[in-house]
Amino acid sequence: MGVYRVRVSTGTSVYAGSKNQVELCLVGQHGEAALGELLKASARSGERQEFKVDVSEYLGLLLFVKLRKRHLLQNDAWFCNWISVQGPGDGGAEYRFPCYRWVQGNCILRLPEGTGEYQGRVCKKAQERLRVWREQDVQDVEARAWRAGLVRELSKQNVAGTGVKETGEGHEAVGAETMRQSWKEDAISGYQFLNGANPMLLRHSIQLPDHLVFPPGTEELQAQLQKELKGGTLFEADFSLLDGIKANVICSHQQHLVAPLVMLKLQSDGQLLPMAIQLQLPRIGSTPPLLFLPTDPPMVWLLAKCWVRSSQFQLHEMQSHLLRGHLMAEATMRCLPSIHLIFKFIIPHLRYTMGINLWARNGLVSDCGVFDQVVSTGGGGHLDLLKRAGGLLTYSSFCPPDDLAEWGLLEVKSSYYAQDALRLWEITYRYVEGIMDLHYKTDVAVRDDHELQNWCREITEIGLLGAQDRGFPTSLQSRAQVCHFVTMCIFTCTGQHSSIHLGQVLNLGNWEFDATMEMVMATLPTVNQATLQMSIIWQLGRRQPIMVPLGQHEEEYFSSPGSKAVLKRFREEQAVLDKEIEVRNENLDIPYEYLRPSLVENSVAI
């Protein structure tokens, strides 16, 4: 009973306002009060409304508010940021109910209070009401998720609607001009493996690969490789995942794929140089594949490196970018009610993800899509490659401290990707740890959170099609495990995707035309194919003019002072790292900025 002061915030994006009527209902642990059509959704974007209402019912502690938008002739969707309510009890405290979504149709939308501090303070009747609502909310979330997992849904066509944001002109990738001028040099080829668009292929060799075959007359090369191996300076990049993938046919012309193995040496000055390239895997009963060397005729060696770059493109776009970035991010959108801590924590990092993934399904990898038109793995091979790569995903490979240690890259000082990924992971982990510590006081609290356990299990068993045998957990038994798992989810949506996304334009660096290279020219795409490919890569790889940097989202899903303090520390640590990277880059010929916090997007949005 008493007077309640209600404030409503409308989003600032174009068409966020609405002229439809909105009903508002306050729900407390002892009852609820329908305020009727007192709230008129703002006709203007960015507007805030405030009104007071005298409620005769005794509500007690507020649990959530209910919204229902009504329309007669026109369904005018409304984007609601939040609703705040200040009641007569609790010393006049104001409660914030975050929304940050479109209110449309005639459905009822329930918004939980932002701090979640009522947990343990409500009566049994209210607890039952919350339980029923949470179960319904989970069903709504699951209805929006891809039930068949990551890979199988890619074959579905004609999915309506995209929700992709509008974009403007971006900026050229750092280092693109250097790549264009120096793309033939071996040092640039090696740099691509260290800090280029796909730095996740490089491995520190602990032995010579079993499928590296030495034809007669290559004894000197074998001795050189053994010397580098013994000195701890031998590295490899293995593209055997492409072996057996069917190549595309474009405009009646058969395309070709290779599965290279590249052996490289790390020099004392930090440069990584290719020593040998094997373009195909050896076959029993067949002549050993050729080994291409820097001492070969220049055009032969250049052509071998171009084939490697073509293979890098195939794995970069399908494995590293689409699978490990976009689809893995999508897998985290499962079976959590919007009131849950983890949902509110992760949702800012999934902004536009479903929209851009729908666009990829319908425009890039669909039948007659861009991949079918211009890419060598198109025509079905790209989906086979995706499924093959999906079966090899491991939990540790999504966690830089484990992944970089496993592949021996932590001590490589010229791997700026490794250095920055590790630092950004550590900062993100402390951020996650700070929020988790506010809500999970003991390991028992983690184990008893059934919604958390179901979320973890569904990601592994359904989203990833049964990945528990590759290290992904089906349950979380401690606060430390929760922090690690949630950090993996957020880092995948932010830093990892950024390191792959921002360097895409450099995929064009090795395709400059030179009229004197007839042999090389014969292997390149046609002008029409190259133009379309370059256009798509430019659109996907450029920086977005309306991007939201990591941790800088305006949405406030947590309204408690403790949560705000944790976010503030996260931003401060990012600023320190950002400045350190800026200072380091001033002394580099090719600055590495793909994991610079101010350039890392807060979600998989492009």
PDB file of C-alpha atoms in Angstrom, residues 238-469:
ATOM      1  CA  ASP A 238      49.635 -28.300 -40.256  1.00  0.00           C
ATOM      2  CA  PHE A 239      46.667 -27.996 -42.643  1.00  0.00           C
ATOM      3  CA  SER A 240      45.869 -31.714 -42.810  1.00  0.00           C
ATOM      4  CA  LEU A 241      42.267 -30.928 -41.800  1.00  0.00           C
ATOM      5  CA  LEU A 242      41.750 -30.002 -45.478  1.00  0.00           C
ATOM      6  CA  ASP A 243      42.853 -33.399 -46.745  1.00  0.00           C
ATOM      7  CA  GLY A 244      40.050 -35.124 -48.619  1.00  0.00           C
ATOM      8  CA  ILE A 245      37.695 -32.126 -48.631  1.00  0.00           C
ATOM      9  CA  LYS A 246      35.932 -31.931 -51.974  1.00  0.00           C
ATOM     10  CA  ALA A 247      36.884 -28.852 -53.991  1.00  0.00           C
ATOM     11  CA  ASN A 248      34.313 -26.555 -55.539  1.00  0.00           C
ATOM     12  CA  VAL A 249      33.368 -26.139 -59.195  1.00  0.00           C
ATOM     13  CA  ILE A 250      32.899 -22.455 -60.051  1.00  0.00           C
ATOM     14  CA  CYS A 251      31.490 -21.414 -63.444  1.00  0.00           C
ATOM     15  CA  SER A 252      32.283 -24.897 -64.824  1.00  0.00           C
ATOM     16  CA  HIS A 253      35.909 -24.624 -63.673  1.00  0.00           C
ATOM     17  CA  GLN A 254      37.220 -27.202 -61.218  1.00  0.00           C
ATOM     18  CA  GLN A 255      38.855 -25.667 -58.180  1.00  0.00           C
ATOM     19  CA  HIS A 256      41.663 -27.265 -56.187  1.00  0.00           C
ATOM     20  CA  LEU A 257      42.596 -27.676 -52.534  1.00  0.00           C
ATOM     21  CA  VAL A 258      45.824 -28.705 -50.869  1.00  0.00           C
ATOM     22  CA  ALA A 259      46.611 -29.761 -47.293  1.00  0.00           C
ATOM     23  CA  PRO A 260      50.025 -28.176 -46.622  1.00  0.00           C
ATOM     24  CA  LEU A 261      52.530 -28.794 -43.888  1.00  0.00           C
ATOM     25  CA  VAL A 262      54.824 -25.826 -43.297  1.00  0.00           C
ATOM     26  CA  MET A 263      58.054 -26.090 -41.288  1.00  0.00           C
ATOM     27  CA  LEU A 264      59.431 -22.817 -39.915  1.00  0.00           C
ATOM     28  CA  LYS A 265      62.371 -21.629 -37.855  1.00  0.00           C
ATOM     29  CA  LEU A 266      62.411 -18.887 -35.236  1.00  0.00           C
ATOM     30  CA  GLN A 267      65.442 -16.634 -35.557  1.00  0.00           C
ATOM     31  CA  SER A 268      67.153 -14.807 -32.726  1.00  0.00           C
ATOM     32  CA  ASP A 269      65.662 -11.499 -33.929  1.00  0.00           C
ATOM     33  CA  GLY A 270      62.138 -12.907 -33.520  1.00  0.00           C
ATOM     34  CA  GLN A 271      61.456 -13.440 -37.206  1.00  0.00           C
ATOM     35  CA  LEU A 272      59.744 -16.696 -38.158  1.00  0.00           C
ATOM     36  CA  LEU A 273      60.865 -17.987 -41.569  1.00  0.00           C
ATOM     37  CA  PRO A 274      59.491 -20.903 -43.608  1.00  0.00           C
ATOM     38  CA  MET A 275      62.055 -23.650 -44.251  1.00  0.00           C
ATOM     39  CA  ALA A 276      59.995 -26.143 -46.238  1.00  0.00           C
ATOM     40  CA  ILE A 277      56.479 -26.576 -47.609  1.00  0.00           C
ATOM     41  CA  GLN A 278      54.827 -29.915 -48.323  1.00  0.00           C
ATOM     42  CA  LEU A 279      51.536 -29.329 -50.145  1.00  0.00           C
ATOM     43  CA  GLN A 280      49.994 -32.794 -49.891  1.00  0.00           C
ATOM     44  CA  LEU A 281      49.949 -35.653 -47.419  1.00  0.00           C
ATOM     45  CA  PRO A 282      51.934 -38.744 -48.409  1.00  0.00           C
ATOM     46  CA  ARG A 283      49.998 -41.742 -49.774  1.00  0.00           C
ATOM     47  CA  ILE A 284      50.958 -45.373 -49.343  1.00  0.00           C
ATOM     48  CA  GLY A 285      52.244 -46.756 -52.635  1.00  0.00           C
ATOM     49  CA  SER A 286      52.593 -43.290 -54.167  1.00  0.00           C
ATOM     50  CA  THR A 287      55.605 -41.131 -54.892  1.00  0.00           C
ATOM     51  CA  PRO A 288      56.490 -38.925 -51.899  1.00  0.00           C
ATOM     52  CA  PRO A 289      55.033 -35.416 -52.251  1.00  0.00           C
ATOM     53  CA  LEU A 290      57.390 -32.659 -53.314  1.00  0.00           C
ATOM     54  CA  LEU A 291      59.068 -30.457 -50.743  1.00  0.00           C
ATOM     55  CA  PHE A 292      59.304 -26.804 -51.760  1.00  0.00           C
ATOM     56  CA  LEU A 293      62.247 -24.816 -50.402  1.00  0.00           C
ATOM     57  CA  PRO A 294      63.364 -21.161 -50.281  1.00  0.00           C
ATOM     58  CA  THR A 295      66.226 -22.183 -52.592  1.00  0.00           C
ATOM     59  CA  ASP A 296      63.801 -23.215 -55.345  1.00  0.00           C
ATOM     60  CA  PRO A 297      63.279 -20.880 -58.333  1.00  0.00           C
ATOM     61  CA  PRO A 298      61.542 -17.736 -57.011  1.00  0.00           C
ATOM     62  CA  MET A 299      58.272 -18.336 -58.861  1.00  0.00           C
ATOM     63  CA  VAL A 300      58.068 -21.941 -57.664  1.00  0.00           C
ATOM     64  CA  TRP A 301      58.633 -20.939 -54.046  1.00  0.00           C
ATOM     65  CA  LEU A 302      56.175 -18.038 -54.370  1.00  0.00           C
ATOM     66  CA  LEU A 303      53.519 -20.322 -55.834  1.00  0.00           C
ATOM     67  CA  ALA A 304      53.946 -22.791 -52.962  1.00  0.00           C
ATOM     68  CA  LYS A 305      53.473 -19.961 -50.455  1.00  0.00           C
ATOM     69  CA  CYS A 306      50.369 -18.810 -52.318  1.00  0.00           C
ATOM     70  CA  TRP A 307      48.877 -22.280 -51.987  1.00  0.00           C
ATOM     71  CA  VAL A 308      49.581 -22.116 -48.246  1.00  0.00           C
ATOM     72  CA  ARG A 309      47.842 -18.740 -48.023  1.00  0.00           C
ATOM     73  CA  SER A 310      44.839 -20.173 -49.874  1.00  0.00           C
ATOM     74  CA  SER A 311      44.653 -22.973 -47.321  1.00  0.00           C
ATOM     75  CA  GLN A 312      45.008 -20.462 -44.495  1.00  0.00           C
ATOM     76  CA  PHE A 313      41.989 -18.631 -45.859  1.00  0.00           C
ATOM     77  CA  GLN A 314      39.844 -21.779 -45.911  1.00  0.00           C
ATOM     78  CA  LEU A 315      40.630 -22.712 -42.289  1.00  0.00           C
ATOM     79  CA  HIS A 316      40.492 -19.126 -41.099  1.00  0.00           C
ATOM     80  CA  GLU A 317      36.965 -18.486 -42.344  1.00  0.00           C
ATOM     81  CA  MET A 318      35.338 -21.847 -41.590  1.00  0.00           C
ATOM     82  CA  GLN A 319      37.211 -23.149 -38.547  1.00  0.00           C
ATOM     83  CA  SER A 320      38.666 -20.185 -36.672  1.00  0.00           C
ATOM     84  CA  HIS A 321      36.101 -17.506 -37.512  1.00  0.00           C
ATOM     85  CA  LEU A 322      32.709 -19.111 -38.141  1.00  0.00           C
ATOM     86  CA  LEU A 323      33.002 -22.190 -35.925  1.00  0.00           C
ATOM     87  CA  ARG A 324      35.227 -21.079 -33.073  1.00  0.00           C
ATOM     88  CA  GLY A 325      33.910 -17.502 -33.026  1.00  0.00           C
ATOM     89  CA  HIS A 326      30.322 -17.160 -34.184  1.00  0.00           C
ATOM     90  CA  LEU A 327      28.898 -20.615 -33.582  1.00  0.00           C
ATOM     91  CA  MET A 328      30.676 -21.148 -30.285  1.00  0.00           C
ATOM     92  CA  ALA A 329      29.287 -17.830 -29.048  1.00  0.00           C
ATOM     93  CA  GLU A 330      25.830 -18.927 -30.126  1.00  0.00           C
ATOM     94  CA  ALA A 331      26.198 -22.147 -28.158  1.00  0.00           C
ATOM     95  CA  THR A 332      26.252 -20.183 -24.894  1.00  0.00           C
ATOM     96  CA  MET A 333      22.711 -18.866 -25.509  1.00  0.00           C
ATOM     97  CA  ARG A 334      20.970 -21.782 -23.861  1.00  0.00           C
ATOM     98  CA  CYS A 335      18.494 -22.644 -21.094  1.00  0.00           C
ATOM     99  CA  LEU A 336      19.043 -19.871 -18.574  1.00  0.00           C
ATOM    100  CA  PRO A 337      16.221 -17.658 -17.301  1.00  0.00           C
ATOM    101  CA  SER A 338      16.833 -13.976 -17.863  1.00  0.00           C
ATOM    102  CA  ILE A 339      16.860 -13.467 -14.095  1.00  0.00           C
ATOM    103  CA  HIS A 340      19.912 -15.699 -13.671  1.00  0.00           C
ATOM    104  CA  LEU A 341      23.285 -14.212 -12.810  1.00  0.00           C
ATOM    105  CA  ILE A 342      25.058 -15.893 -15.740  1.00  0.00           C
ATOM    106  CA  PHE A 343      22.440 -14.796 -18.275  1.00  0.00           C
ATOM    107  CA  LYS A 344      22.701 -11.165 -17.204  1.00  0.00           C
ATOM    108  CA  PHE A 345      26.480 -11.410 -17.159  1.00  0.00           C
ATOM    109  CA  ILE A 346      26.887 -12.886 -20.650  1.00  0.00           C
ATOM    110  CA  ILE A 347      24.028 -11.268 -22.580  1.00  0.00           C
ATOM    111  CA  PRO A 348      25.929  -8.005 -23.370  1.00  0.00           C
ATOM    112  CA  HIS A 349      28.537 -10.166 -25.120  1.00  0.00           C
ATOM    113  CA  LEU A 350      25.900 -11.692 -27.418  1.00  0.00           C
ATOM    114  CA  ARG A 351      24.639  -8.420 -28.893  1.00  0.00           C
ATOM    115  CA  TYR A 352      23.715  -8.968 -32.576  1.00  0.00           C
ATOM    116  CA  THR A 353      25.175 -12.502 -32.512  1.00  0.00           C
ATOM    117  CA  MET A 354      22.022 -14.331 -33.568  1.00  0.00           C
ATOM    118  CA  GLY A 355      21.363 -11.737 -36.284  1.00  0.00           C
ATOM    119  CA  ILE A 356      24.800 -11.961 -37.869  1.00  0.00           C
ATOM    120  CA  ASN A 357      24.759 -15.767 -37.608  1.00  0.00           C
ATOM    121  CA  LEU A 358      21.429 -15.932 -39.410  1.00  0.00           C
ATOM    122  CA  TRP A 359      22.897 -13.753 -42.134  1.00  0.00           C
ATOM    123  CA  ALA A 360      25.887 -16.097 -42.414  1.00  0.00           C
ATOM    124  CA  ARG A 361      23.597 -19.110 -42.680  1.00  0.00           C
ATOM    125  CA  ASN A 362      21.433 -17.523 -45.347  1.00  0.00           C
ATOM    126  CA  GLY A 363      24.014 -15.574 -47.329  1.00  0.00           C
ATOM    127  CA  LEU A 364      27.516 -16.975 -46.883  1.00  0.00           C
ATOM    128  CA  VAL A 365      27.396 -20.741 -46.376  1.00  0.00           C
ATOM    129  CA  SER A 366      23.934 -21.505 -47.808  1.00  0.00           C
ATOM    130  CA  ASP A 367      23.208 -23.092 -51.178  1.00  0.00           C
ATOM    131  CA  CYS A 368      24.303 -20.649 -53.881  1.00  0.00           C
ATOM    132  CA  GLY A 369      25.758 -18.409 -51.193  1.00  0.00           C
ATOM    133  CA  VAL A 370      29.066 -16.571 -51.322  1.00  0.00           C
ATOM    134  CA  PHE A 371      31.131 -19.655 -50.486  1.00  0.00           C
ATOM    135  CA  ASP A 372      29.540 -21.597 -53.328  1.00  0.00           C
ATOM    136  CA  GLN A 373      30.202 -18.725 -55.721  1.00  0.00           C
ATOM    137  CA  VAL A 374      33.843 -17.861 -55.025  1.00  0.00           C
ATOM    138  CA  VAL A 375      35.523 -20.110 -52.439  1.00  0.00           C
ATOM    139  CA  SER A 376      37.405 -23.316 -53.218  1.00  0.00           C
ATOM    140  CA  THR A 377      35.772 -25.221 -50.351  1.00  0.00           C
ATOM    141  CA  GLY A 378      32.267 -24.133 -51.426  1.00  0.00           C
ATOM    142  CA  GLY A 379      29.726 -26.448 -52.989  1.00  0.00           C
ATOM    143  CA  GLY A 380      29.461 -28.615 -49.874  1.00  0.00           C
ATOM    144  CA  GLY A 381      33.105 -29.026 -48.982  1.00  0.00           C
ATOM    145  CA  HIS A 382      32.895 -26.088 -46.581  1.00  0.00           C
ATOM    146  CA  LEU A 383      30.165 -27.823 -44.555  1.00  0.00           C
ATOM    147  CA  ASP A 384      32.154 -31.060 -44.461  1.00  0.00           C
ATOM    148  CA  LEU A 385      35.135 -29.049 -43.261  1.00  0.00           C
ATOM    149  CA  LEU A 386      33.002 -27.405 -40.574  1.00  0.00           C
ATOM    150  CA  LYS A 387      31.715 -30.736 -39.291  1.00  0.00           C
ATOM    151  CA  ARG A 388      35.213 -32.211 -39.300  1.00  0.00           C
ATOM    152  CA  ALA A 389      36.578 -29.236 -37.362  1.00  0.00           C
ATOM    153  CA  GLY A 390      33.630 -29.299 -34.957  1.00  0.00           C
ATOM    154  CA  GLY A 391      34.499 -32.835 -33.950  1.00  0.00           C
ATOM    155  CA  LEU A 392      37.989 -31.703 -32.936  1.00  0.00           C
ATOM    156  CA  LEU A 393      37.040 -28.795 -30.656  1.00  0.00           C
ATOM    157  CA  THR A 394      38.597 -29.074 -27.204  1.00  0.00           C
ATOM    158  CA  TYR A 395      37.888 -27.110 -24.044  1.00  0.00           C
ATOM    159  CA  SER A 396      41.542 -26.226 -23.549  1.00  0.00           C
ATOM    160  CA  SER A 397      41.790 -24.735 -27.053  1.00  0.00           C
ATOM    161  CA  PHE A 398      39.319 -22.000 -26.012  1.00  0.00           C
ATOM    162  CA  CYS A 399      41.376 -21.078 -22.945  1.00  0.00           C
ATOM    163  CA  PRO A 400      44.614 -19.227 -23.909  1.00  0.00           C
ATOM    164  CA  PRO A 401      46.613 -20.156 -20.767  1.00  0.00           C
ATOM    165  CA  ASP A 402      46.085 -23.840 -21.576  1.00  0.00           C
ATOM    166  CA  ASP A 403      46.178 -23.591 -25.359  1.00  0.00           C
ATOM    167  CA  LEU A 404      49.311 -21.453 -25.606  1.00  0.00           C
ATOM    168  CA  ALA A 405      51.136 -23.612 -23.076  1.00  0.00           C
ATOM    169  CA  GLU A 406      50.141 -26.818 -24.867  1.00  0.00           C
ATOM    170  CA  TRP A 407      51.509 -25.583 -28.189  1.00  0.00           C
ATOM    171  CA  GLY A 408      54.663 -23.997 -26.794  1.00  0.00           C
ATOM    172  CA  LEU A 409      53.962 -20.372 -27.690  1.00  0.00           C
ATOM    173  CA  LEU A 410      54.134 -18.666 -24.287  1.00  0.00           C
ATOM    174  CA  GLU A 411      57.877 -18.058 -24.530  1.00  0.00           C
ATOM    175  CA  VAL A 412      57.854 -16.725 -28.106  1.00  0.00           C
ATOM    176  CA  LYS A 413      58.475 -13.009 -27.543  1.00  0.00           C
ATOM    177  CA  SER A 414      57.540 -12.046 -31.096  1.00  0.00           C
ATOM    178  CA  SER A 415      54.100 -13.673 -30.736  1.00  0.00           C
ATOM    179  CA  TYR A 416      52.181 -10.573 -29.726  1.00  0.00           C
ATOM    180  CA  TYR A 417      48.967 -12.506 -30.158  1.00  0.00           C
ATOM    181  CA  ALA A 418      50.056 -14.900 -27.409  1.00  0.00           C
ATOM    182  CA  GLN A 419      51.171 -12.105 -25.083  1.00  0.00           C
ATOM    183  CA  ASP A 420      48.042 -10.016 -25.505  1.00  0.00           C
ATOM    184  CA  ALA A 421      45.634 -12.968 -25.421  1.00  0.00           C
ATOM    185  CA  LEU A 422      47.094 -14.137 -22.126  1.00  0.00           C
ATOM    186  CA  ARG A 423      46.918 -10.676 -20.556  1.00  0.00           C
ATOM    187  CA  LEU A 424      43.360 -10.063 -21.730  1.00  0.00           C
ATOM    188  CA  TRP A 425      42.269 -13.494 -20.479  1.00  0.00           C
ATOM    189  CA  GLU A 426      43.720 -12.769 -17.041  1.00  0.00           C
ATOM    190  CA  ILE A 427      41.949  -9.404 -16.837  1.00  0.00           C
ATOM    191  CA  THR A 428      38.673 -10.977 -17.950  1.00  0.00           C
ATOM    192  CA  TYR A 429      39.084 -13.792 -15.432  1.00  0.00           C
ATOM    193  CA  ARG A 430      39.436 -11.317 -12.568  1.00  0.00           C
ATOM    194  CA  TYR A 431      36.320  -9.542 -13.783  1.00  0.00           C
ATOM    195  CA  VAL A 432      34.361 -12.808 -13.844  1.00  0.00           C
ATOM    196  CA  GLU A 433      35.770 -13.822 -10.480  1.00  0.00           C
ATOM    197  CA  GLY A 434      34.674 -10.517  -8.941  1.00  0.00           C
ATOM    198  CA  ILE A 435      31.056 -10.954 -10.057  1.00  0.00           C
ATOM    199  CA  MET A 436      30.911 -14.654  -9.177  1.00  0.00           C
ATOM    200  CA  ASP A 437      32.234 -14.002  -5.665  1.00  0.00           C
ATOM    201  CA  LEU A 438      29.335 -11.629  -5.051  1.00  0.00           C
ATOM    202  CA  HIS A 439      26.783 -14.335  -5.765  1.00  0.00           C
ATOM    203  CA  TYR A 440      28.388 -17.715  -5.048  1.00  0.00           C
ATOM    204  CA  LYS A 441      29.786 -17.682  -1.526  1.00  0.00           C
ATOM    205  CA  THR A 442      30.702 -21.390  -1.423  1.00  0.00           C
ATOM    206  CA  ASP A 443      31.347 -24.307  -3.774  1.00  0.00           C
ATOM    207  CA  VAL A 444      28.165 -25.880  -2.430  1.00  0.00           C
ATOM    208  CA  ALA A 445      26.182 -22.906  -3.739  1.00  0.00           C
ATOM    209  CA  VAL A 446      27.623 -23.637  -7.183  1.00  0.00           C
ATOM    210  CA  ARG A 447      26.736 -27.316  -7.069  1.00  0.00           C
ATOM    211  CA  ASP A 448      23.207 -26.566  -5.810  1.00  0.00           C
ATOM    212  CA  ASP A 449      22.442 -24.127  -8.635  1.00  0.00           C
ATOM    213  CA  HIS A 450      20.473 -26.451 -10.901  1.00  0.00           C
ATOM    214  CA  GLU A 451      19.965 -23.814 -13.593  1.00  0.00           C
ATOM    215  CA  LEU A 452      23.720 -23.278 -13.787  1.00  0.00           C
ATOM    216  CA  GLN A 453      24.350 -27.021 -14.026  1.00  0.00           C
ATOM    217  CA  ASN A 454      21.726 -27.464 -16.750  1.00  0.00           C
ATOM    218  CA  TRP A 455      23.256 -24.581 -18.710  1.00  0.00           C
ATOM    219  CA  CYS A 456      26.733 -26.109 -18.591  1.00  0.00           C
ATOM    220  CA  ARG A 457      25.458 -29.568 -19.504  1.00  0.00           C
ATOM    221  CA  GLU A 458      23.376 -28.328 -22.433  1.00  0.00           C
ATOM    222  CA  ILE A 459      26.271 -26.386 -23.935  1.00  0.00           C
ATOM    223  CA  THR A 460      28.462 -29.493 -23.894  1.00  0.00           C
ATOM    224  CA  GLU A 461      25.926 -32.174 -24.766  1.00  0.00           C
ATOM    225  CA  ILE A 462      23.571 -30.304 -27.122  1.00  0.00           C
ATOM    226  CA  GLY A 463      25.210 -27.077 -28.257  1.00  0.00           C
ATOM    227  CA  LEU A 464      28.516 -28.840 -28.961  1.00  0.00           C
ATOM    228  CA  LEU A 465      26.956 -32.174 -29.938  1.00  0.00           C
ATOM    229  CA  GLY A 466      28.525 -34.168 -27.093  1.00  0.00           C
ATOM    230  CA  ALA A 467      31.958 -32.690 -26.399  1.00  0.00           C
ATOM    231  CA  GLN A 468      32.529 -34.080 -22.903  1.00  0.00           C
ATOM    232  CA  ASP A 469      35.158 -36.473 -24.241  1.00  0.00           C
TER     233      ASP A 469
END
